[in-house]
Amino acid sequence: MKTHTFEQHPPPAARMTAAPTTPDAAIRFSDLLDQALTFWRERQGEDGVFSLALPLRGVDPLHQLPLLSAADPFRFLWDGAPGLSLAAAGRCHHLDLAGPRRFELAQRFSDTTLARILDATPEAPAQARSRILLAFSFFEHCSEQQPRPTMPSVQAVLPRWQLSRHGRQGWLRLHGTVSQGADVRCLTETLWQMARRLEQCHNGAHAQWTTAISGTTAPGPWQDRYASTLRRGLDLVNEGELHKLVLAVRQSIQLQTPLDPLPLLHRLRQQQAGSCRFLWQRDCDDTFFGASPERLLCLRSGQLRSDALAGTAGKGDRGEALLRSDKDRREHELVVQAITDHLRAQGLSPRRPRRPQLARHGQLVHLHTPITAAAGGQTPLTLAGALHPTPAVAGLPRREAISWLRNLEPFERGGYAAPIGWIDTAGDADLRVAIRCGHARGCQLDLTAGAGLVRGSVAERELQEVGLKLTVLADQLDLQAVPLAT
């Protein structure tokens, strides 16, 4: 297990001869500073991370993420607009680790770190709470065939900066270490100056986000690499060794210049309004992003929701074929049953509708069943560890399916189909399954998609489904020069 701590200390504060222009008409700098100093004096001597938040109007976390400058290059985006949108930058504390106890240890790190936060703005609403940001890899360990891991098995981050918006109201939060009153003033001034910068720059902040990605090249057809793997997977389900197996394929694309993900995420906001756009950027050369339609779990005030999402049709299909398809309905029911079984094994009493619904996400339509339960005091990552991976992205039985994925897929999944999201100071959490995603390293962009195999699956149809998903990804990213499907 590796643990690291980063702190960006603001420069020595210059004495202000006049109060800055206020970011919000109801708040003056002197009031904010008095509040921070009074809180620090009351809690002086306590060990922890000092945190201060400020309300803002007219901000958009997606567009203004580049303005959240920090010494550490980490950046994060969670864009559920018109719901919660959250941008973060820099790492105040973070944890990287691997192993079978990763969910348990990540929960312990989250609990310990959030409990040590000294929040000088306790009146801030739920959207402005301090959060631990989380990104898991699909597997607990990197494959022995891989020379180095594509990403740690879990990353947990308390960011330096948080910019959130829900509805019209936004909040800016800063985390830092203080040991004396001068540090509190310095942190308060840093927060105030960043708020002014965001307020002044929000108009036209994304005016340049209109260009497509050009000059891309693609390697040989993915179908040639996938065909033999697909045949073996079909044998496994048709012979009864597995009830279901979700085999993925990866298409690597060489770009002329490194990828800027924010214009793509802006476009995905328009094209995938029902999904949650996400970004996990470890550094300038390593960016994982996408628009996930699938909720692994959402925990709000002790109430849990999980999504079963399996069965896919393309653009122009209103979904009637999915509802009539015996193969798709059976595949979907396997996912629903597995999720409810895992929740019952945790002592919960899940509820579900009798029949699946249709959910349209951009150009794709899915069978969807929402599953709800009272969490009964269970922690978010205990439940996430019980649910991941669902049969929607792995297979059944789970252990055997995971073993076959290791043997059959010739690449490391990394963050593909793994949980990504956050936990806040109230114990609320939101974790998505990272599908419909890309991973950029320098000028290489990897797109990954999969298809669920059950008894009766037809190879040609599964090839078409994977090709459809890859093509939709390419269209969303405006990679129109790349022949992903034939």
Short mmCIF file of C-alpha atoms in Angstrom, two decimals:
data_model
loop_
_atom_site.label_atom_id
_atom_site.label_comp_id
_atom_site.label_asym_id
_atom_site.label_seq_id
_atom_site.Cartn_x
_atom_site.Cartn_y
_atom_site.Cartn_z
CA MET A 1 0.00 0.00 0.00
CA LYS A 2 1.29 3.45 -0.89
CA THR A 3 0.13 6.64 0.76
CA HIS A 4 1.19 10.12 -0.32
CA THR A 5 0.35 13.61 0.84
CA PHE A 6 0.52 16.74 -1.27
CA GLU A 7 0.02 20.29 -0.02
CA GLN A 8 0.10 23.40 -2.15
CA HIS A 9 0.80 26.30 0.21
CA PRO A 10 -0.42 29.64 -1.08
CA PRO A 11 2.14 32.40 -1.45
CA PRO A 12 2.58 34.79 1.47
CA ALA A 13 -0.50 36.97 1.64
CA ALA A 14 -0.12 40.58 0.70
CA ARG A 15 -1.95 43.02 2.95
CA MET A 16 -5.04 44.26 1.17
CA THR A 17 -5.60 47.98 1.32
CA ALA A 18 -9.20 47.53 0.18
CA ALA A 19 -11.63 44.64 0.19
CA PRO A 20 -11.79 42.81 -3.16
CA THR A 21 -14.90 42.95 -5.30
CA THR A 22 -17.24 40.45 -3.70
CA PRO A 23 -18.02 37.22 -5.62
CA ASP A 24 -21.46 37.15 -4.02
CA ALA A 25 -23.45 40.20 -3.00
CA ALA A 26 -24.28 38.71 0.40
CA ILE A 27 -20.65 38.08 1.44
CA ARG A 28 -17.73 40.43 2.08
CA PHE A 29 -14.11 39.36 2.34
CA SER A 30 -13.85 40.72 5.87
CA ASP A 31 -16.85 38.61 6.94
CA LEU A 32 -15.37 35.49 5.37
CA LEU A 33 -12.01 36.10 7.05
CA ASP A 34 -13.62 36.75 10.44
CA GLN A 35 -15.61 33.53 10.12
CA ALA A 36 -12.50 31.52 9.23
CA LEU A 37 -10.36 33.02 12.03
CA THR A 38 -13.09 32.59 14.64
CA PHE A 39 -13.54 28.95 13.68
CA TRP A 40 -9.78 28.33 13.75
CA ARG A 41 -9.41 29.86 17.21
CA GLU A 42 -12.21 27.65 18.51
CA ARG A 43 -10.61 24.52 17.06
CA GLN A 44 -6.98 25.56 17.55
CA GLY A 45 -4.79 22.60 18.43
CA GLU A 46 -6.93 20.03 16.62
CA ASP A 47 -5.13 17.99 14.01
CA GLY A 48 -6.80 18.04 10.61
CA VAL A 49 -7.28 19.67 7.22
CA PHE A 50 -8.76 23.17 7.26
CA SER A 51 -11.59 23.68 4.77
CA LEU A 52 -13.45 26.80 3.70
CA ALA A 53 -16.20 27.27 1.11
CA LEU A 54 -17.74 30.23 -0.68
CA PRO A 55 -21.01 30.45 -2.69
CA LEU A 56 -20.79 31.53 -6.34
CA ARG A 57 -23.31 32.16 -9.08
CA GLY A 58 -22.94 31.71 -12.81
CA VAL A 59 -20.23 29.05 -12.65
CA ASP A 60 -20.01 25.86 -14.71
CA PRO A 61 -17.54 23.30 -13.30
CA LEU A 62 -17.02 21.64 -16.69
CA HIS A 63 -16.05 24.89 -18.39
CA GLN A 64 -14.05 26.33 -15.52
CA LEU A 65 -12.03 23.30 -14.50
CA PRO A 66 -8.92 24.67 -16.33
CA LEU A 67 -9.00 27.71 -14.03
CA LEU A 68 -8.64 25.63 -10.86
CA SER A 69 -4.86 25.81 -10.86
CA ALA A 70 -2.90 23.65 -8.42
CA ALA A 71 0.71 22.57 -8.11
CA ASP A 72 -0.38 18.94 -8.40
CA PRO A 73 -1.63 18.05 -11.92
CA PHE A 74 -4.61 15.92 -10.80
CA ARG A 75 -7.99 16.93 -12.25
CA PHE A 76 -11.46 15.41 -11.82
CA LEU A 77 -14.89 16.07 -13.30
CA TRP A 78 -18.27 14.64 -12.37
CA ASP A 79 -20.91 16.15 -14.62
CA GLY A 80 -24.46 15.03 -13.92
CA ALA A 81 -25.92 18.34 -15.12
CA PRO A 82 -28.73 19.31 -14.73
CA GLY A 83 -27.98 17.49 -11.46
CA LEU A 84 -24.72 17.76 -9.55
CA SER A 85 -21.70 18.96 -11.49
CA LEU A 86 -18.35 18.84 -9.68
CA ALA A 87 -14.84 19.83 -10.76
CA ALA A 88 -11.75 19.25 -8.64
CA ALA A 89 -8.03 19.94 -8.96
CA GLY A 90 -4.90 19.13 -7.00
CA ARG A 91 -4.46 16.53 -4.27
CA CYS A 92 -4.45 17.48 -0.62
CA HIS A 93 -4.24 13.82 0.49
CA HIS A 94 -4.42 10.69 -1.61
CA LEU A 95 -4.08 6.93 -1.50
CA ASP A 96 -3.04 4.41 -4.20
CA LEU A 97 -3.21 0.69 -3.50
CA ALA A 98 -3.94 -2.79 -4.87
CA GLY A 99 -5.21 -6.04 -3.47
CA PRO A 100 -8.32 -7.94 -2.40
CA ARG A 101 -9.07 -5.51 0.49
CA ARG A 102 -9.05 -2.41 -1.69
CA PHE A 103 -12.73 -1.52 -1.09
CA GLU A 104 -12.32 -1.92 2.66
CA LEU A 105 -9.09 0.09 2.80
CA ALA A 106 -10.45 2.82 0.52
CA GLN A 107 -13.48 3.13 2.81
CA ARG A 108 -11.20 3.38 5.85
CA PHE A 109 -9.10 6.07 4.16
CA SER A 110 -12.28 7.98 3.23
CA ASP A 111 -13.74 7.78 6.72
CA THR A 112 -10.49 8.81 8.41
CA THR A 113 -9.72 11.66 6.01
CA LEU A 114 -13.22 13.14 5.99
CA ALA A 115 -13.46 12.92 9.78
CA ARG A 116 -10.28 15.05 10.10
CA ILE A 117 -11.64 17.92 8.01
CA LEU A 118 -12.11 21.13 10.01
CA ASP A 119 -14.96 22.74 8.06
CA ALA A 120 -15.18 26.47 8.69
CA THR A 121 -18.35 26.65 6.54
CA PRO A 122 -20.71 24.16 8.23
CA GLU A 123 -23.77 25.92 6.81
CA ALA A 124 -22.83 24.98 3.21
CA PRO A 125 -25.39 22.74 1.44
CA ALA A 126 -24.96 19.10 0.42
CA GLN A 127 -23.49 19.94 -2.98
CA ALA A 128 -20.59 21.79 -1.31
CA ARG A 129 -19.57 19.02 1.11
CA SER A 130 -15.96 17.86 1.10
CA ARG A 131 -15.59 14.71 -0.96
CA ILE A 132 -13.20 11.83 -1.40
CA LEU A 133 -12.91 11.10 -5.12
CA LEU A 134 -12.53 7.45 -6.12
CA ALA A 135 -11.41 5.56 -9.22
CA PHE A 136 -11.02 1.77 -9.24
CA SER A 137 -9.52 -0.54 -11.83
CA PHE A 138 -11.62 -3.47 -13.00
CA PHE A 139 -9.28 -6.12 -11.55
CA GLU A 140 -7.70 -6.17 -8.10
CA HIS A 141 -4.25 -6.80 -9.58
CA CYS A 142 -2.58 -6.11 -12.91
CA SER A 143 -2.22 -9.19 -15.10
CA GLU A 144 1.15 -10.93 -14.94
CA GLN A 145 1.33 -10.60 -18.73
CA GLN A 146 1.30 -6.81 -18.45
CA PRO A 147 4.73 -5.20 -17.90
CA ARG A 148 3.22 -2.39 -15.80
CA PRO A 149 -0.27 -1.50 -14.53
CA THR A 150 -2.38 0.91 -16.57
CA MET A 151 -3.64 2.45 -13.31
CA PRO A 152 -3.62 1.62 -9.59
CA SER A 153 -6.24 -0.82 -8.38
CA VAL A 154 -7.86 2.04 -6.46
CA GLN A 155 -7.12 5.75 -6.22
CA ALA A 156 -8.71 7.87 -3.47
CA VAL A 157 -8.20 11.64 -3.45
CA LEU A 158 -9.13 14.52 -1.17
CA PRO A 159 -8.74 17.38 -3.68
CA ARG A 160 -7.29 20.80 -2.92
CA TRP A 161 -10.03 22.57 -4.92
CA GLN A 162 -13.70 21.67 -5.37
CA LEU A 163 -16.07 23.63 -7.60
CA SER A 164 -19.66 22.37 -7.53
CA ARG A 165 -22.99 23.41 -8.99
CA HIS A 166 -26.50 22.08 -8.55
CA GLY A 167 -29.17 24.13 -10.27
CA ARG A 168 -28.07 27.76 -10.45
CA GLN A 169 -26.08 27.85 -7.23
CA GLY A 170 -22.38 27.05 -7.18
CA TRP A 171 -19.84 26.62 -4.38
CA LEU A 172 -16.06 26.82 -4.33
CA ARG A 173 -14.22 24.91 -1.59
CA LEU A 174 -10.52 24.88 -0.66
CA HIS A 175 -8.69 22.35 1.53
CA GLY A 176 -5.33 23.12 3.11
CA THR A 177 -3.13 22.83 6.19
CA VAL A 178 -2.91 25.69 8.68
CA SER A 179 -0.87 26.07 11.87
CA GLN A 180 -1.38 29.74 12.73
CA GLY A 181 -3.68 32.67 12.07
CA ALA A 182 -1.53 33.92 9.18
CA ASP A 183 -2.09 30.58 7.40
CA VAL A 184 -5.85 30.98 7.82
CA ARG A 185 -5.72 34.45 6.28
CA CYS A 186 -3.55 33.18 3.43
CA LEU A 187 -5.97 30.32 2.71
CA THR A 188 -8.96 32.67 2.85
CA GLU A 189 -7.32 35.13 0.44
CA THR A 190 -6.43 32.27 -1.93
CA LEU A 191 -10.06 31.13 -1.94
CA TRP A 192 -11.36 34.67 -2.45
CA GLN A 193 -8.98 35.39 -5.32
CA MET A 194 -9.90 32.13 -7.07
CA ALA A 195 -13.59 32.98 -6.67
CA ARG A 196 -13.00 36.37 -8.31
CA ARG A 197 -11.11 34.69 -11.15
CA LEU A 198 -13.92 32.19 -11.77
CA GLU A 199 -16.55 34.92 -11.64
CA GLN A 200 -14.68 37.11 -14.11
CA CYS A 201 -13.90 34.31 -16.57
CA HIS A 202 -17.13 32.31 -16.70
CA ASN A 203 -18.47 34.21 -19.72
CA GLY A 204 -17.07 32.69 -22.89
CA ALA A 205 -14.83 30.24 -21.03
CA HIS A 206 -15.56 27.52 -23.58
CA ALA A 207 -15.93 29.58 -26.75
CA GLN A 208 -13.00 27.78 -28.36
CA TRP A 209 -14.51 24.31 -27.84
CA THR A 210 -15.75 23.80 -31.37
CA THR A 211 -13.02 21.88 -33.16
CA ALA A 212 -12.97 18.15 -33.87
CA ILE A 213 -10.10 15.73 -33.34
CA SER A 214 -8.33 15.37 -36.66
CA GLY A 215 -5.43 13.55 -38.23
CA THR A 216 -6.07 10.19 -36.55
CA THR A 217 -5.03 6.75 -37.72
CA ALA A 218 -6.26 3.33 -36.69
CA PRO A 219 -4.57 -0.10 -36.68
CA GLY A 220 -5.98 -3.19 -38.37
CA PRO A 221 -9.62 -4.27 -38.01
CA TRP A 222 -10.55 -5.19 -34.46
CA GLN A 223 -12.86 -7.90 -35.78
CA ASP A 224 -9.85 -10.07 -36.71
CA ARG A 225 -8.57 -9.93 -33.13
CA TYR A 226 -12.00 -10.43 -31.57
CA ALA A 227 -13.33 -13.31 -33.67
CA SER A 228 -11.42 -16.18 -32.07
CA THR A 229 -12.03 -14.82 -28.56
CA LEU A 230 -15.72 -14.50 -29.35
CA ARG A 231 -15.92 -18.11 -30.59
CA ARG A 232 -14.34 -19.39 -27.37
CA GLY A 233 -16.70 -17.28 -25.27
CA LEU A 234 -19.73 -18.61 -27.13
CA ASP A 235 -18.54 -22.18 -26.54
CA LEU A 236 -18.30 -21.50 -22.81
CA VAL A 237 -21.88 -20.26 -22.51
CA ASN A 238 -23.44 -22.72 -24.96
CA GLU A 239 -21.78 -25.68 -23.21
CA GLY A 240 -23.04 -24.44 -19.84
CA GLU A 241 -19.69 -23.70 -18.22
CA LEU A 242 -20.79 -20.06 -17.83
CA HIS A 243 -24.27 -18.54 -17.76
CA LYS A 244 -22.95 -15.27 -19.15
CA LEU A 245 -19.65 -13.73 -20.27
CA VAL A 246 -19.00 -10.11 -21.28
CA LEU A 247 -16.04 -10.00 -23.64
CA ALA A 248 -14.54 -6.62 -24.49
CA VAL A 249 -12.44 -5.41 -27.39
CA ARG A 250 -10.05 -2.49 -27.45
CA GLN A 251 -9.33 -0.19 -30.38
CA SER A 252 -6.17 1.93 -30.10
CA ILE A 253 -6.01 5.17 -32.09
CA GLN A 254 -2.94 7.29 -32.73
CA LEU A 255 -3.60 11.02 -32.58
CA GLN A 256 -1.47 13.76 -34.08
CA THR A 257 -1.59 15.80 -30.89
CA PRO A 258 -2.41 14.95 -27.24
CA LEU A 259 -6.09 14.88 -26.42
CA ASP A 260 -7.88 17.70 -24.58
CA PRO A 261 -10.86 15.88 -23.02
CA LEU A 262 -12.93 18.92 -21.97
CA PRO A 263 -14.34 19.80 -25.42
CA LEU A 264 -15.33 16.14 -25.78
CA LEU A 265 -17.05 16.13 -22.41
CA HIS A 266 -18.86 19.34 -23.36
CA ARG A 267 -20.12 17.60 -26.51
CA LEU A 268 -21.10 14.50 -24.50
CA ARG A 269 -23.18 16.75 -22.23
CA GLN A 270 -25.29 17.60 -25.28
CA GLN A 271 -25.38 14.07 -26.72
CA GLN A 272 -25.63 12.03 -23.51
CA ALA A 273 -27.87 14.12 -21.29
CA GLY A 274 -29.06 11.08 -19.33
CA SER A 275 -25.55 9.86 -18.56
CA CYS A 276 -22.94 11.10 -16.11
CA ARG A 277 -19.84 12.54 -17.75
CA PHE A 278 -16.61 11.87 -15.88
CA LEU A 279 -12.92 12.71 -16.06
CA TRP A 280 -10.03 11.28 -14.04
CA GLN A 281 -6.75 12.93 -15.04
CA ARG A 282 -3.76 11.71 -13.06
CA ASP A 283 -1.42 13.97 -15.00
CA CYS A 284 -1.24 15.79 -18.32
CA ASP A 285 -0.40 12.58 -20.21
CA ASP A 286 -2.92 10.21 -18.57
CA THR A 287 -6.64 10.96 -18.98
CA PHE A 288 -9.57 8.61 -18.40
CA PHE A 289 -12.98 9.97 -19.41
CA GLY A 290 -16.42 9.03 -20.61
CA ALA A 291 -20.20 9.28 -20.19
CA SER A 292 -21.58 6.42 -18.12
CA PRO A 293 -25.28 5.49 -18.29
CA GLU A 294 -24.91 2.85 -15.54
CA ARG A 295 -25.12 3.53 -11.80
CA LEU A 296 -23.34 0.95 -9.65
CA LEU A 297 -24.79 2.56 -6.54
CA CYS A 298 -26.11 5.86 -5.28
CA LEU A 299 -26.48 6.35 -1.52
CA ARG A 300 -28.55 9.29 -0.24
CA SER A 301 -29.64 9.60 3.40
CA GLY A 302 -29.42 5.84 3.89
CA GLN A 303 -31.34 4.95 0.72
CA LEU A 304 -29.55 2.89 -1.94
CA ARG A 305 -30.18 2.73 -5.66
CA SER A 306 -28.44 0.50 -8.20
CA ASP A 307 -29.09 0.11 -11.94
CA ALA A 308 -29.32 -3.08 -13.94
CA LEU A 309 -28.47 -2.11 -17.51
CA ALA A 310 -28.14 -4.89 -20.09
CA GLY A 311 -29.49 -5.36 -23.59
CA THR A 312 -28.58 -2.84 -26.30
CA ALA A 313 -30.13 -1.56 -29.51
CA GLY A 314 -28.96 1.16 -31.85
CA LYS A 315 -30.15 4.48 -33.18
CA GLY A 316 -33.55 4.34 -34.85
CA ASP A 317 -34.72 1.38 -32.75
CA ARG A 318 -37.43 2.51 -30.34
CA GLY A 319 -36.76 -0.50 -28.13
CA GLU A 320 -39.69 -2.74 -29.03
CA ALA A 321 -37.27 -5.33 -30.39
CA LEU A 322 -35.36 -5.33 -27.11
CA LEU A 323 -38.54 -5.89 -25.11
CA ARG A 324 -39.49 -8.78 -27.41
CA SER A 325 -36.02 -10.35 -27.56
CA ASP A 326 -35.79 -13.53 -25.50
CA LYS A 327 -31.98 -13.34 -25.54
CA ASP A 328 -31.87 -9.73 -24.32
CA ARG A 329 -34.54 -10.27 -21.67
CA ARG A 330 -32.73 -13.34 -20.32
CA GLU A 331 -29.41 -11.49 -20.30
CA HIS A 332 -31.00 -8.56 -18.49
CA GLU A 333 -32.71 -10.73 -15.89
CA LEU A 334 -29.38 -12.39 -15.03
CA VAL A 335 -28.02 -8.95 -14.12
CA VAL A 336 -31.09 -7.97 -12.09
CA GLN A 337 -31.07 -11.25 -10.17
CA ALA A 338 -27.35 -11.05 -9.42
CA ILE A 339 -27.59 -7.49 -8.05
CA THR A 340 -30.56 -8.33 -5.83
CA ASP A 341 -28.83 -11.52 -4.62
CA HIS A 342 -25.65 -9.62 -3.69
CA LEU A 343 -27.67 -7.01 -1.79
CA ARG A 344 -29.62 -9.70 0.09
CA ALA A 345 -26.30 -11.33 1.01
CA GLN A 346 -25.41 -8.00 2.68
CA GLY A 347 -28.58 -8.17 4.75
CA LEU A 348 -30.61 -5.71 2.65
CA SER A 349 -34.12 -6.07 1.23
CA PRO A 350 -33.93 -4.86 -2.39
CA ARG A 351 -37.00 -3.83 -4.36
CA ARG A 352 -37.38 -3.89 -8.15
CA PRO A 353 -40.13 -3.42 -10.75
CA ARG A 354 -41.44 -6.58 -12.40
CA ARG A 355 -40.47 -5.60 -15.93
CA PRO A 356 -37.53 -3.68 -17.37
CA GLN A 357 -37.88 -0.17 -18.72
CA LEU A 358 -36.30 1.33 -21.81
CA ALA A 359 -33.52 3.85 -21.29
CA ARG A 360 -32.16 5.88 -24.21
CA HIS A 361 -28.64 7.25 -23.88
CA GLY A 362 -27.63 9.14 -26.99
CA GLN A 363 -27.68 6.77 -29.93
CA LEU A 364 -28.16 3.60 -27.86
CA VAL A 365 -31.21 2.11 -26.14
CA HIS A 366 -30.91 -0.27 -23.18
CA LEU A 367 -33.11 -2.44 -20.99
CA HIS A 368 -33.03 -0.86 -17.55
CA THR A 369 -34.26 -1.95 -14.13
CA PRO A 370 -33.73 0.35 -11.10
CA ILE A 371 -33.15 -1.53 -7.82
CA THR A 372 -33.63 0.21 -4.46
CA ALA A 373 -33.13 -0.67 -0.79
CA ALA A 374 -32.62 0.83 2.64
CA ALA A 375 -28.85 0.67 3.19
CA GLY A 376 -29.21 -0.40 6.81
CA GLY A 377 -26.03 1.33 7.95
CA GLN A 378 -23.83 -0.39 5.37
CA THR A 379 -20.95 1.74 4.09
CA PRO A 380 -20.88 2.69 0.39
CA LEU A 381 -17.68 0.82 -0.45
CA THR A 382 -18.75 -2.33 1.40
CA LEU A 383 -21.77 -2.41 -0.91
CA ALA A 384 -19.68 -1.46 -3.95
CA GLY A 385 -17.27 -4.31 -3.22
CA ALA A 386 -20.20 -6.73 -3.01
CA LEU A 387 -21.68 -5.52 -6.32
CA HIS A 388 -18.56 -5.11 -8.47
CA PRO A 389 -18.33 -6.43 -11.09
CA THR A 390 -21.97 -6.97 -12.00
CA PRO A 391 -22.87 -9.50 -14.72
CA ALA A 392 -23.50 -6.52 -17.02
CA VAL A 393 -19.73 -6.09 -17.39
CA ALA A 394 -18.23 -9.46 -16.33
CA GLY A 395 -20.46 -12.55 -16.35
CA LEU A 396 -21.84 -15.41 -14.26
CA PRO A 397 -20.73 -17.17 -12.16
CA ARG A 398 -18.64 -14.14 -11.25
CA ARG A 399 -15.40 -15.78 -10.13
CA GLU A 400 -15.24 -18.12 -13.12
CA ALA A 401 -16.16 -15.33 -15.55
CA ILE A 402 -13.40 -13.09 -14.20
CA SER A 403 -10.89 -15.90 -14.61
CA TRP A 404 -11.92 -16.41 -18.24
CA LEU A 405 -11.72 -12.67 -18.94
CA ARG A 406 -8.11 -12.78 -17.76
CA ASN A 407 -7.39 -15.63 -20.15
CA LEU A 408 -9.31 -14.43 -23.20
CA GLU A 409 -8.91 -10.64 -23.32
CA PRO A 410 -5.43 -9.72 -24.64
CA PHE A 411 -5.30 -6.34 -22.85
CA GLU A 412 -5.57 -4.91 -19.35
CA ARG A 413 -9.02 -3.43 -18.71
CA GLY A 414 -7.70 -0.71 -16.41
CA GLY A 415 -10.60 1.56 -15.45
CA TYR A 416 -12.97 0.20 -18.09
CA ALA A 417 -16.19 -1.11 -16.47
CA ALA A 418 -14.87 -0.30 -12.97
CA PRO A 419 -16.43 1.97 -10.32
CA ILE A 420 -15.71 5.70 -10.38
CA GLY A 421 -17.26 8.42 -8.22
CA TRP A 422 -17.17 9.96 -4.74
CA ILE A 423 -18.09 9.79 -1.03
CA ASP A 424 -18.91 12.92 1.01
CA THR A 425 -18.73 13.89 4.67
CA ALA A 426 -22.34 12.80 5.31
CA GLY A 427 -21.65 9.30 4.01
CA ASP A 428 -23.61 9.88 0.79
CA ALA A 429 -21.98 8.44 -2.31
CA ASP A 430 -22.34 8.05 -6.05
CA LEU A 431 -20.42 5.45 -8.06
CA ARG A 432 -20.84 4.87 -11.78
CA VAL A 433 -19.68 1.96 -13.92
CA ALA A 434 -17.05 3.43 -16.25
CA ILE A 435 -18.33 2.35 -19.65
CA ARG A 436 -18.67 4.43 -22.86
CA CYS A 437 -15.18 5.65 -22.11
CA GLY A 438 -11.74 6.39 -23.49
CA HIS A 439 -8.26 6.39 -21.98
CA ALA A 440 -5.67 8.75 -23.47
CA ARG A 441 -1.95 8.50 -22.80
CA GLY A 442 -0.08 11.14 -24.71
CA CYS A 443 -1.11 10.76 -28.35
CA GLN A 444 -2.62 7.27 -27.93
CA LEU A 445 -6.34 6.93 -27.34
CA ASP A 446 -7.85 3.57 -26.33
CA LEU A 447 -11.57 2.91 -26.81
CA THR A 448 -13.10 -0.19 -25.20
CA ALA A 449 -16.50 -1.84 -25.68
CA GLY A 450 -18.00 -5.23 -24.92
CA ALA A 451 -20.94 -7.52 -25.58
CA GLY A 452 -22.73 -9.93 -23.25
CA LEU A 453 -22.78 -13.56 -24.35
CA VAL A 454 -25.48 -15.95 -23.15
CA ARG A 455 -26.79 -19.25 -24.48
CA GLY A 456 -28.27 -18.59 -27.89
CA SER A 457 -26.06 -15.59 -28.69
CA VAL A 458 -25.10 -15.33 -32.36
CA ALA A 459 -21.53 -14.32 -33.26
CA GLU A 460 -22.56 -11.97 -36.07
CA ARG A 461 -24.98 -10.09 -33.85
CA GLU A 462 -22.42 -9.71 -31.06
CA LEU A 463 -19.88 -8.38 -33.57
CA GLN A 464 -22.48 -5.87 -34.73
CA GLU A 465 -23.20 -4.76 -31.16
CA VAL A 466 -19.52 -4.18 -30.35
CA GLY A 467 -19.03 -2.39 -33.67
CA LEU A 468 -22.06 -0.21 -32.94
CA LYS A 469 -20.71 0.78 -29.52
CA LEU A 470 -17.26 1.61 -30.91
CA THR A 471 -18.79 3.62 -33.74
CA VAL A 472 -21.00 5.56 -31.32
CA LEU A 473 -17.92 6.36 -29.22
CA ALA A 474 -16.04 7.55 -32.31
CA ASP A 475 -18.99 9.69 -33.41
CA GLN A 476 -19.29 11.26 -29.98
CA LEU A 477 -15.60 12.10 -30.00
CA ASP A 478 -15.86 13.33 -33.60
CA LEU A 479 -13.26 10.78 -34.73
CA GLN A 480 -14.92 10.47 -38.09
CA ALA A 481 -11.71 9.62 -39.93
CA VAL A 482 -11.23 6.40 -37.95
CA PRO A 483 -12.76 3.21 -39.48
CA LEU A 484 -13.81 1.43 -36.27
CA ALA A 485 -16.44 -0.83 -37.75
CA THR A 486 -17.04 -2.58 -41.04
#
